[in-house]
Amino acid sequence: MGQLMGFLNIEKKNQKERKTVERVLDWNEYKIPLAESEAKEQAARCMDCGIPYCQIGTTINRGTTGCPIHNLIPEWNDLVYHGLWKEAYDRLAKTNNFPEFTSKACPAPCEGSCTAGFVSSPVSIKSIERAIIDRAFDEGWVVPKPPKRRTGKKVAVIGSGPAGLACADQLNKVGHEVTVFERSDRPGGLLMYGIPSMKIEKDVVDRRIHLLEEEGIIFKTNVDVGKTISVQSLKESFDAVVLCTGAGKHREVTIEGRDLKGISPAMEYLIASNRHQLYGEPLQPDYDAKDKHIIVIGGGDTGEDCVATAIRQGCKSVVQFGKHGKLPEQRTEKNPWPQHPNVFSVDYAYEEAEDVLGKDPREYYVETKKFIGDEVNHVSNLITGSFKKDQDDESAQKTWKADLVLIAIGFQGAEDKIFEDFEVSRDSSGRVIDADTRGYQTSQEGIFAAGDARRGASLIVWAIEEGRKAAAAVDLYLDKKLSLLH
Ligand SMILES: Cc1cc2nc3c(=O)[nH]c(=O)nc-3n(C[C@H](O)[C@H](O)[C@H](O)COP(=O)(O)OP(=O)(O)OC[C@H]3O[C@@H](n4cnc5c(N)ncnc54)[C@H](O)[C@@H]3O)c2cc1C
Ligand code: SF4
């Protein structure tokens, strides 16, 4: 149970961060893992509190409370405290297929609901998870473990993001033959081309893909299912199909001037930047922020990654428009523990903007009204109003200089075509309607769905959970056995 009263006597420490002014000069990870002794000390703060809300993994008030994959957090905290690292890794691997991704980029809803956080600071769960998985790779404990027998059943997984990878991993473990089809030229989904390398370096993604390949999973890249290969041929060749195609349909702004040059969806910008770093592909001018004034429309995490990317590209200034107000410094009565705390924080990109450009880039309640173009039809300015109800239009109106505008106002769910091709029923917002009470099987027999494609744009950890649950449902469908059910 850690050290008696450890949560009161030991100060919380998270993974450290590289200095902002240094890290913006490269594209490497911005975090520095805790030293082994520090991780042990932090694990001593866990009191194994009897009702570990940290691992409940549910949704309260539309926010995630506790770890969605139900990581056995108090157990591995205690093992780390006692220096039993291999045992801690074995516990972690039971519930989390890819701790190397979550321990770098998860927003750690586990910590938001940690009982220690009720009276003191929560246990540094994510940093301890990182220490365990780093140690496991360093020690050579993470090795390919191909299944001992094959069932002869074949499953096609479409999409290789965290949902598709977790689903493939689980199904392969129990002996089904899994082929993952990926439209892109490299597997990983948003882990590879969406999330910037400052958060997850790409060799970390490749390392896991190679392990999965060595375990027997087949990856077929550059295959756009429904185009390169027909849905009918997949149905004929496989016993089950899992759609893990993500929620790539981006939300648009439809205001005057949208057709001007220099205005792009955030994902196009982030993917172009990632590919530029990975392969040296030339950056088109509208994806290059160097010496430009950048406006990011949308106050969420994708917008934040655009801010960090623009800073690294050498922008002159960057402003991020949010629709809502600034979050409170402390939890409000409507957001009590153990809910994830909706409080103001200065995340990596904002720290960088403050230190390098002298200003937090966030502006609140900003409503974009109109884009203005120059003589060559390129965006040059932007006119905004306010979403604040008590502010009249005229006094709220503001003009901003803009050489490049990035639209990051969220996603509208999965692309329609593949779901139409498979004739899968969806609701009015495009979400898949589960055909049975266990979920994950669609209205079509043998066709399953998981991850962002099923639940809407979310988190890596939810995608892993969805992939695992869908695999359990597929396994049940194929073998009529409960081997993978939680
Ligand atoms: C910019 C950005 C930053 C993010 N940062 C974080 C973060 O820090 N932490 C966090 O927890 N979450 C983050 N997320 C969210 C997280 O990345 C997603 O929730 C997660 O990747 C969803 O996984 P998925 O497997 O469902 O889909 P995806 O990762 O989107 O993968 C879907 C895959 O399906 C492929 N595909 C689609 N259609 C076809 C087809 N017809 N044929 C073949 N392949 C197809 C796509 O090419 C893609 O590779 C971020 C998201 C974005 C956009
Ligand atoms: S996966 Fe995320 S929520 Fe779960 S323990 Fe790790 S950091 Fe916490």
Coordinates of C-alpha atoms and ligand atoms in Angstrom, one line a residue:
M1 CA 0.0 0.0 0.0
G2 CA 2.9 2.4 -0.3
Q3 CA 4.2 4.4 2.7
L4 CA 1.7 5.1 5.5
M5 CA 0.6 8.8 5.1
G6 CA 2.9 9.0 2.0
F7 CA 0.3 11.1 0.1
L8 CA 0.7 13.8 2.8
N9 CA 4.4 13.6 3.5
I10 CA 5.8 13.3 0.0
E11 CA 5.4 16.0 -2.5
K12 CA 3.8 15.1 -5.9
K13 CA 6.2 15.1 -8.8
N14 CA 5.2 14.5 -12.5
Q15 CA 7.4 13.7 -15.4
K16 CA 9.6 16.7 -16.0
E17 CA 9.7 18.8 -19.1
R18 CA 12.5 20.1 -21.3
K19 CA 13.1 23.9 -21.2
T20 CA 10.6 25.6 -23.5
V21 CA 13.1 27.7 -25.3
E22 CA 15.2 24.7 -26.1
R23 CA 12.5 22.2 -27.0
V24 CA 10.8 24.5 -29.6
L25 CA 14.0 24.2 -31.7
D26 CA 13.4 20.6 -32.4
W27 CA 10.5 18.0 -32.8
N28 CA 11.6 15.6 -30.1
E29 CA 9.5 14.7 -27.1
Y30 CA 9.1 17.5 -24.6
K31 CA 8.8 15.3 -21.5
I32 CA 11.6 13.8 -19.4
P33 CA 10.6 10.6 -17.5
L34 CA 11.0 10.4 -13.8
A35 CA 14.2 8.7 -12.5
E36 CA 13.6 5.2 -11.1
S37 CA 14.0 6.4 -7.5
E38 CA 11.6 9.3 -8.1
A39 CA 9.0 6.9 -9.5
K40 CA 9.3 4.6 -6.4
E41 CA 8.9 7.6 -4.2
Q42 CA 5.8 8.8 -6.0
A43 CA 4.3 5.2 -5.9
A44 CA 4.7 5.5 -2.1
R45 CA 2.0 8.2 -2.1
C46 CA -0.7 5.6 -3.1
M47 CA -2.6 4.4 -0.1
D48 CA -4.5 1.6 -1.9
C49 CA -7.6 3.4 -0.7
G50 CA -10.2 0.6 -0.9
I51 CA -12.4 2.2 -3.5
P52 CA -10.0 3.0 -6.2
Y53 CA -11.9 5.6 -8.3
C54 CA -8.7 5.9 -10.4
Q55 CA -9.6 2.7 -12.2
I56 CA -13.4 2.9 -12.5
G57 CA -13.3 4.2 -16.1
T58 CA -16.7 5.7 -16.7
T59 CA -18.4 8.8 -18.0
I60 CA -19.9 11.3 -15.6
N61 CA -21.2 14.7 -16.7
R62 CA -19.9 14.0 -20.2
G63 CA -16.3 13.7 -18.9
T64 CA -14.1 10.7 -18.3
T65 CA -13.8 9.6 -14.7
G66 CA -11.0 7.1 -13.9
C67 CA -9.0 5.0 -16.3
P68 CA -11.2 3.7 -19.2
I69 CA -9.1 0.5 -19.5
H70 CA -9.3 -0.1 -15.7
N71 CA -5.6 -0.3 -15.3
L72 CA -4.7 -2.0 -12.0
I73 CA -3.2 1.2 -10.6
P74 CA -3.0 0.6 -6.8
E75 CA -1.5 -2.9 -7.5
W76 CA 1.3 -1.6 -9.8
N77 CA 1.9 1.4 -7.6
D78 CA 2.6 -1.0 -4.7
L79 CA 4.8 -3.2 -6.8
V80 CA 6.9 -0.2 -8.0
Y81 CA 7.2 1.0 -4.4
H82 CA 8.6 -2.4 -3.4
G83 CA 11.0 -2.4 -6.5
L84 CA 9.1 -5.3 -8.2
W85 CA 9.3 -3.8 -11.7
K86 CA 8.7 -6.9 -13.7
E87 CA 5.6 -7.8 -11.7
A88 CA 4.4 -4.2 -12.1
Y89 CA 4.9 -4.5 -15.9
D90 CA 3.0 -7.8 -15.9
R91 CA 0.1 -6.2 -14.1
L92 CA 0.1 -3.2 -16.5
A93 CA 0.2 -5.3 -19.6
K94 CA -2.9 -7.2 -18.4
T95 CA -5.2 -4.2 -19.1
N96 CA -3.2 -1.9 -21.4
N97 CA -1.9 -3.0 -24.8
F98 CA 0.1 0.1 -25.4
P99 CA 1.3 1.9 -22.2
E100 CA 4.0 3.6 -24.2
F101 CA 1.3 5.7 -25.9
T102 CA -0.9 6.4 -22.9
S103 CA 1.9 7.2 -20.5
K104 CA 3.0 9.9 -22.9
A105 CA -0.2 11.5 -24.2
C106 CA -3.1 10.4 -22.0
P107 CA -4.8 13.3 -20.2
A108 CA -4.8 11.0 -17.1
P109 CA -8.5 11.0 -16.0
C110 CA -7.2 8.4 -13.4
E111 CA -5.5 11.3 -11.6
G112 CA -8.5 13.5 -11.7
S113 CA -10.4 10.9 -9.6
C114 CA -7.5 9.7 -7.4
T115 CA -8.7 9.7 -3.8
A116 CA -5.5 11.3 -2.6
G117 CA -6.5 14.3 -4.8
F118 CA -9.6 14.8 -2.6
V119 CA -7.4 16.1 0.3
S120 CA -4.0 16.6 -1.3
S121 CA -2.4 16.1 -4.8
P122 CA -3.3 13.0 -6.7
V123 CA -0.8 10.2 -7.1
S124 CA 1.4 10.7 -10.3
I125 CA -0.2 7.7 -11.9
K126 CA 0.7 8.5 -15.5
S127 CA 4.4 9.2 -14.7
I128 CA 4.6 5.9 -12.8
E129 CA 3.0 4.1 -15.7
R130 CA 5.7 5.7 -17.9
A131 CA 8.5 4.5 -15.6
I132 CA 7.1 0.9 -15.7
I133 CA 6.8 0.7 -19.5
D134 CA 10.2 2.4 -20.1
R135 CA 11.8 0.0 -17.7
A136 CA 10.1 -3.0 -19.4
F137 CA 11.4 -2.0 -22.8
D138 CA 14.9 -1.3 -21.4
E139 CA 15.0 -4.7 -19.7
G140 CA 13.8 -6.5 -22.8
W141 CA 10.6 -7.8 -21.1
V142 CA 8.4 -6.6 -24.0
V143 CA 9.0 -9.4 -26.5
P144 CA 6.8 -10.8 -29.3
K145 CA 4.6 -13.6 -27.9
P146 CA 2.9 -15.3 -30.9
P147 CA -0.1 -17.4 -30.0
K148 CA 0.6 -21.1 -29.4
R149 CA -2.3 -22.3 -31.6
R150 CA -4.3 -20.8 -34.5
T151 CA -8.1 -21.1 -34.7
G152 CA -8.3 -20.9 -38.5
K153 CA -10.7 -17.9 -38.2
K154 CA -9.8 -14.8 -40.2
V155 CA -10.5 -11.2 -39.1
A156 CA -10.1 -8.0 -41.1
V157 CA -9.5 -4.9 -39.0
I158 CA -9.9 -1.7 -41.1
G159 CA -7.9 1.2 -39.7
S160 CA -4.6 1.0 -37.7
G161 CA -5.1 3.7 -35.0
P162 CA -5.1 2.6 -31.4
A163 CA -8.5 1.0 -31.6
G164 CA -7.6 -1.1 -34.6
L165 CA -4.2 -2.0 -33.1
A166 CA -5.7 -3.0 -29.7
C167 CA -8.4 -5.0 -31.4
A168 CA -5.9 -6.8 -33.7
D169 CA -3.6 -7.5 -30.7
Q170 CA -6.3 -9.1 -28.6
L171 CA -7.7 -11.2 -31.5
N172 CA -4.3 -12.4 -32.5
K173 CA -3.5 -13.3 -28.9
V174 CA -6.3 -15.9 -28.9
G175 CA -5.2 -17.3 -32.2
H176 CA -7.3 -15.7 -34.9
E177 CA -5.6 -14.7 -38.1
V178 CA -5.7 -10.9 -38.2
T179 CA -5.1 -8.6 -41.2
V180 CA -5.1 -4.8 -40.6
F181 CA -5.9 -2.7 -43.7
E182 CA -4.7 0.9 -43.6
R183 CA -5.4 3.6 -46.2
S184 CA -2.3 5.5 -45.3
D185 CA 1.3 4.6 -46.2
R186 CA 2.2 3.8 -42.6
P187 CA 0.3 2.2 -39.8
G188 CA -0.6 4.0 -36.5
G189 CA -3.6 6.2 -37.4
L190 CA -3.5 9.5 -35.5
L191 CA -0.6 8.2 -33.4
M192 CA 1.5 8.3 -36.6
Y193 CA 0.4 11.3 -38.6
G194 CA -2.0 13.3 -36.4
I195 CA -0.4 13.7 -32.9
P196 CA 2.8 15.7 -33.2
S197 CA 6.1 13.9 -32.4
M198 CA 6.6 16.3 -29.4
K199 CA 4.0 14.2 -27.7
I200 CA 4.6 10.8 -29.3
E201 CA 7.8 10.2 -31.2
K202 CA 7.2 8.0 -34.3
D203 CA 9.8 5.4 -33.6
V204 CA 7.7 4.5 -30.5
V205 CA 4.8 3.7 -32.8
D206 CA 7.0 1.8 -35.2
R207 CA 8.4 -0.3 -32.4
R208 CA 5.0 -1.5 -31.4
I209 CA 3.9 -2.2 -35.0
H210 CA 7.0 -4.4 -35.5
L211 CA 6.2 -6.3 -32.3
L212 CA 2.7 -6.9 -33.5
E213 CA 4.0 -8.0 -36.9
E214 CA 6.4 -10.5 -35.2
E215 CA 3.4 -11.8 -33.3
G216 CA 1.8 -12.7 -36.6
I217 CA -0.5 -9.7 -37.4
I218 CA -0.4 -8.8 -41.1
F219 CA -0.5 -5.0 -42.0
K220 CA -1.6 -4.0 -45.5
T221 CA -0.9 -0.3 -46.0
N222 CA -2.0 2.0 -48.9
V223 CA -5.3 0.0 -49.0
D224 CA -8.4 2.2 -49.0
V225 CA -11.1 -0.2 -48.2
G226 CA -14.1 0.5 -50.5
K227 CA -11.8 1.8 -53.2
T228 CA -8.6 -0.2 -53.5
I229 CA -10.3 -3.4 -52.3
S230 CA -14.0 -4.0 -52.5
V231 CA -16.2 -4.5 -49.4
Q232 CA -17.7 -7.6 -51.0
S233 CA -14.3 -9.3 -51.4
L234 CA -13.5 -8.6 -47.7
K235 CA -16.8 -10.1 -46.6
E236 CA -16.0 -13.2 -48.7
S237 CA -12.4 -13.6 -47.4
F238 CA -12.9 -13.0 -43.7
D239 CA -15.1 -14.4 -41.0
A240 CA -15.5 -11.0 -39.3
V241 CA -14.7 -7.4 -40.1
V242 CA -14.0 -4.6 -37.5
L243 CA -14.3 -1.0 -38.6
C244 CA -11.8 1.2 -36.7
T245 CA -11.7 4.0 -39.3
G246 CA -11.6 6.9 -36.8
A247 CA -13.7 10.1 -36.8
G248 CA -11.9 11.9 -39.6
K249 CA -14.7 14.1 -40.9
H250 CA -13.7 17.6 -39.7
R251 CA -16.1 20.3 -38.8
E252 CA -16.0 23.4 -41.0
V253 CA -16.7 27.1 -40.6
T254 CA -19.1 28.4 -43.2
I255 CA -18.6 32.1 -43.3
E256 CA -17.8 34.7 -45.9
G257 CA -14.3 34.4 -47.2
R258 CA -13.8 30.7 -46.4
D259 CA -12.7 29.9 -50.0
L260 CA -9.7 32.3 -49.7
K261 CA -6.2 30.7 -49.8
G262 CA -4.3 30.2 -46.6
I263 CA -7.2 28.7 -44.6
S264 CA -6.9 25.0 -43.9
P265 CA -8.4 22.3 -41.7
A266 CA -6.0 21.7 -38.7
M267 CA -5.5 18.0 -39.6
E268 CA -4.2 18.8 -43.1
Y269 CA -1.7 21.2 -41.5
L270 CA -0.6 18.7 -38.8
I271 CA -0.3 15.8 -41.2
A272 CA 1.8 17.9 -43.7
S273 CA 4.0 19.0 -40.9
N274 CA 4.5 15.5 -39.6
R275 CA 5.3 14.2 -43.1
H276 CA 7.8 17.1 -43.6
Q277 CA 9.7 16.0 -40.5
L278 CA 9.5 12.3 -41.2
Y279 CA 10.4 12.3 -44.9
G280 CA 11.5 15.8 -45.7
E281 CA 8.5 16.3 -48.0
P282 CA 8.4 19.9 -49.1
L283 CA 6.0 22.0 -47.0
Q284 CA 3.5 23.9 -49.2
P285 CA 3.4 27.6 -48.3
D286 CA -0.1 27.3 -46.7
Y287 CA 1.2 24.7 -44.3
D288 CA 4.3 26.6 -43.3
A289 CA 4.0 29.1 -40.4
K290 CA 7.5 30.6 -40.7
D291 CA 7.4 34.4 -40.2
K292 CA 3.6 34.5 -40.4
H293 CA 0.8 35.6 -38.2
I294 CA -1.2 32.5 -37.3
I295 CA -4.8 32.2 -36.2
V296 CA -6.1 28.9 -34.8
I297 CA -9.9 28.7 -34.7
G298 CA -10.9 26.2 -32.0
G299 CA -9.9 26.0 -28.3
G300 CA -9.4 22.3 -28.0
D301 CA -6.4 19.9 -28.0
T302 CA -6.0 19.7 -31.8
G303 CA -5.8 23.5 -31.8
E304 CA -3.2 23.3 -29.1
D305 CA -1.1 21.0 -31.2
C306 CA -1.3 23.5 -34.1
V307 CA 0.0 26.2 -31.7
A308 CA 3.0 24.1 -30.8
T309 CA 3.7 23.2 -34.4
A310 CA 3.4 26.8 -35.6
I311 CA 5.9 27.9 -32.9
R312 CA 8.4 25.2 -34.0
Q313 CA 8.0 26.3 -37.6
G314 CA 9.0 29.8 -36.5
C315 CA 5.7 31.8 -36.7
K316 CA 5.7 35.5 -35.9
S317 CA 2.6 35.3 -33.7
V318 CA -0.1 32.8 -32.9
V319 CA -3.6 33.3 -31.5
Q320 CA -6.1 30.6 -30.6
F321 CA -9.7 31.4 -30.5
G322 CA -12.0 29.5 -28.1
K323 CA -15.8 29.6 -28.1
H324 CA -16.1 29.3 -24.4
G325 CA -14.8 31.3 -21.4
K326 CA -11.6 30.7 -19.4
L327 CA -11.9 27.7 -17.1
P328 CA -11.9 28.4 -13.3
E329 CA -8.7 27.9 -11.3
Q330 CA -10.5 25.5 -8.9
R331 CA -13.2 22.9 -9.2
T332 CA -16.7 24.3 -9.1
E333 CA -19.6 22.8 -7.2
K334 CA -20.9 21.4 -10.4
N335 CA -17.6 19.6 -11.0
P336 CA -16.8 17.7 -7.8
W337 CA -14.3 15.0 -7.2
P338 CA -14.1 12.2 -8.5
Q339 CA -15.1 13.9 -11.9
H340 CA -12.2 14.9 -14.1
P341 CA -11.4 18.5 -13.0
N342 CA -12.4 21.0 -15.6
V343 CA -9.9 23.7 -14.4
F344 CA -7.6 26.1 -16.1
S345 CA -4.2 24.7 -16.9
V346 CA -1.2 25.9 -18.9
D347 CA -0.4 22.9 -21.1
Y348 CA 2.8 22.4 -23.2
A349 CA 2.0 24.6 -26.2
Y350 CA 0.8 27.5 -24.0
E351 CA 3.9 27.4 -21.9
E352 CA 5.9 27.5 -25.1
A353 CA 3.9 30.5 -26.5
E354 CA 4.4 32.4 -23.3
D355 CA 8.1 31.8 -23.1
V356 CA 8.9 32.2 -26.8
L357 CA 6.4 34.7 -28.1
G358 CA 5.7 36.4 -24.8
K359 CA 2.0 35.7 -24.6
D360 CA -0.5 32.9 -23.8
P361 CA -2.2 32.5 -27.2
R362 CA -5.7 31.8 -25.9
E363 CA -8.5 34.2 -26.5
Y364 CA -12.0 33.4 -25.2
Y365 CA -15.6 33.7 -26.4
V366 CA -14.3 34.6 -29.9
E367 CA -16.8 34.2 -32.8
T368 CA -15.2 34.3 -36.2
K369 CA -17.4 36.4 -38.5
K370 CA -15.6 37.0 -41.7
F371 CA -12.3 36.3 -43.5
I372 CA -10.8 39.2 -45.5
G373 CA -8.6 38.5 -48.5
D374 CA -5.8 40.5 -50.3
E375 CA -5.5 41.2 -54.0
V376 CA -4.4 37.6 -54.8
N377 CA -7.2 36.1 -52.9
H378 CA -5.1 35.1 -49.9
V379 CA -6.4 35.6 -46.4
S380 CA -5.0 38.7 -44.8
N381 CA -7.4 39.5 -41.9
L382 CA -10.2 38.1 -39.9
I383 CA -13.1 39.9 -38.3
T384 CA -14.5 38.5 -35.1
G385 CA -17.3 39.2 -32.6
S386 CA -18.1 37.7 -29.3
F387 CA -20.0 34.6 -28.1
K388 CA -20.7 36.4 -24.8
K389 CA -24.4 36.9 -24.5
D390 CA -24.2 40.3 -22.8
Q391 CA -21.8 41.9 -25.4
D392 CA -23.3 43.8 -28.3
D393 CA -22.0 43.1 -31.8
E394 CA -20.4 46.5 -32.5
S395 CA -18.3 46.8 -29.3
A396 CA -17.2 43.2 -29.6
Q397 CA -16.0 43.5 -33.2
K398 CA -12.2 43.1 -33.7
T399 CA -9.9 42.8 -36.7
W400 CA -7.0 40.4 -36.6
K401 CA -4.0 40.1 -38.9
A402 CA -3.9 36.6 -40.3
D403 CA -1.4 35.1 -42.8
L404 CA -2.5 31.5 -42.1
V405 CA -5.7 30.3 -40.5
L406 CA -6.2 26.8 -39.1
I407 CA -9.6 25.4 -38.4
A408 CA -9.7 23.1 -35.4
I409 CA -13.3 23.2 -34.3
G410 CA -13.6 19.4 -33.9
F411 CA -14.8 16.4 -35.8
Q412 CA -18.2 15.3 -37.1
G413 CA -17.7 11.6 -36.7
A414 CA -16.7 8.9 -39.1
E415 CA -16.5 9.2 -42.9
D416 CA -19.7 8.0 -44.3
K417 CA -18.6 5.9 -47.3
I418 CA -17.3 2.8 -45.7
F419 CA -20.3 2.6 -43.4
E420 CA -22.6 3.0 -46.4
D421 CA -20.6 0.3 -48.3
F422 CA -21.1 -2.1 -45.4
E423 CA -24.7 -1.0 -45.1
V424 CA -24.3 -0.4 -41.4
S425 CA -27.1 1.5 -39.6
R426 CA -26.2 4.7 -37.9
D427 CA -28.1 7.4 -36.0
S428 CA -28.7 11.0 -37.1
S429 CA -25.3 12.1 -35.8
G430 CA -23.6 9.4 -37.8
R431 CA -22.9 7.1 -34.8
V432 CA -23.0 3.3 -35.3
I433 CA -26.1 1.7 -33.8
D434 CA -25.1 -1.5 -32.0
A435 CA -27.2 -4.4 -33.0
D436 CA -26.9 -6.3 -29.8
T437 CA -26.8 -5.4 -26.1
R438 CA -23.1 -6.4 -25.8
G439 CA -22.4 -3.7 -28.3
Y440 CA -19.7 -3.5 -31.0
Q441 CA -21.5 -5.6 -33.5
T442 CA -23.3 -3.4 -36.0
S443 CA -26.6 -4.0 -37.6
Q444 CA -24.8 -6.3 -40.1
E445 CA -23.9 -9.7 -38.8
G446 CA -20.1 -10.2 -38.5
I447 CA -19.4 -6.5 -39.0
F448 CA -18.2 -4.7 -35.8
A449 CA -17.1 -1.1 -35.1
A450 CA -14.8 0.4 -32.5
G451 CA -12.8 3.5 -31.5
D452 CA -13.5 7.1 -32.6
A453 CA -15.6 5.7 -35.5
R454 CA -18.1 4.3 -33.0
R455 CA -18.0 6.7 -30.1
G456 CA -17.0 10.0 -31.9
A457 CA -13.6 11.8 -31.5
S458 CA -12.2 10.9 -28.1
L459 CA -8.9 9.7 -26.6
I460 CA -6.2 7.1 -27.2
V461 CA -7.2 5.3 -24.0
W462 CA -10.8 5.0 -25.0
A463 CA -9.8 3.8 -28.4
I464 CA -7.8 1.0 -26.7
E465 CA -10.7 0.1 -24.5
E466 CA -13.1 0.0 -27.5
G467 CA -10.6 -2.1 -29.5
R468 CA -10.3 -4.6 -26.6
K469 CA -14.1 -4.8 -26.1
A470 CA -14.8 -5.2 -29.9
A471 CA -12.2 -8.0 -29.9
A472 CA -14.0 -9.7 -27.1
A473 CA -17.3 -9.4 -29.0
V474 CA -15.7 -10.7 -32.2
D475 CA -14.1 -13.6 -30.3
L476 CA -17.5 -14.5 -28.8
Y477 CA -19.1 -14.3 -32.2
L478 CA -16.4 -16.5 -33.8
D479 CA -15.8 -19.1 -31.1
K480 CA -18.9 -18.7 -29.0
K481 CA -16.5 -18.6 -26.0
L482 CA -15.8 -16.0 -23.3
S483 CA -12.0 -16.1 -23.4
L484 CA -11.6 -12.4 -23.9
L485 CA -14.5 -11.0 -21.9
H486 CA -13.6 -8.8 -19.0
Ligands
LIG1 C1 -4.3 16.4 -33.4 C2 -4.8 15.4 -32.5 C3 -4.1 15.3 -31.3 C4 -4.6 14.3 -30.3 N1 -3.9 14.2 -29.2 C5 -4.3 13.3 -28.3 C6 -3.6 13.1 -27.0 O1 -2.6 13.8 -26.7 N2 -4.1 12.2 -26.2 C7 -5.1 11.4 -26.4 O2 -5.5 10.5 -25.6 N3 -5.8 11.5 -27.6 C8 -5.4 12.4 -28.5 N4 -6.1 12.6 -29.7 C9 -7.2 11.7 -30.0 C10 -6.7 10.3 -30.4 O3 -5.7 10.4 -31.3 C11 -7.9 9.5 -31.1 O4 -9.0 9.4 -30.1 C12 -7.5 8.1 -31.4 O5 -6.4 8.1 -32.3 C13 -8.6 7.3 -32.1 O6 -8.2 6.1 -32.5 P1 -8.9 5.2 -33.6 O7 -8.1 4.0 -33.8 O8 -10.4 5.1 -33.3 O9 -8.8 6.1 -34.9 P2 -7.6 6.8 -35.7 O10 -6.4 6.9 -34.9 O11 -8.2 8.0 -36.3 O12 -7.3 5.8 -36.9 C14 -8.2 5.5 -37.9 C15 -7.4 4.9 -39.1 O13 -8.3 4.4 -40.0 C16 -7.8 4.6 -41.3 N5 -8.9 4.5 -42.3 C17 -10.0 5.3 -42.4 N6 -10.8 4.9 -43.4 C18 -10.2 3.8 -44.0 C19 -10.5 3.0 -45.1 N7 -11.6 3.1 -45.8 N8 -9.6 2.0 -45.4 C20 -8.5 1.8 -44.7 N9 -8.1 2.6 -43.6 C21 -9.0 3.6 -43.3 C22 -7.2 6.0 -41.2 O14 -6.3 6.2 -42.3 C23 -6.6 6.0 -39.8 O15 -5.2 5.5 -39.9 C24 -5.7 13.5 -30.6 C25 -6.4 13.7 -31.8 C26 -5.9 14.6 -32.7 C27 -6.7 14.8 -34.0
SF4_2 S1 -4.1 5.0 -19.4 FE1 -4.5 7.1 -18.9 S2 -6.2 7.0 -17.4 FE2 -5.3 4.9 -17.5 S3 -3.8 4.9 -15.9 FE3 -2.7 5.5 -17.8 S4 -2.7 7.8 -17.7 FE4 -4.3 7.0 -16.2

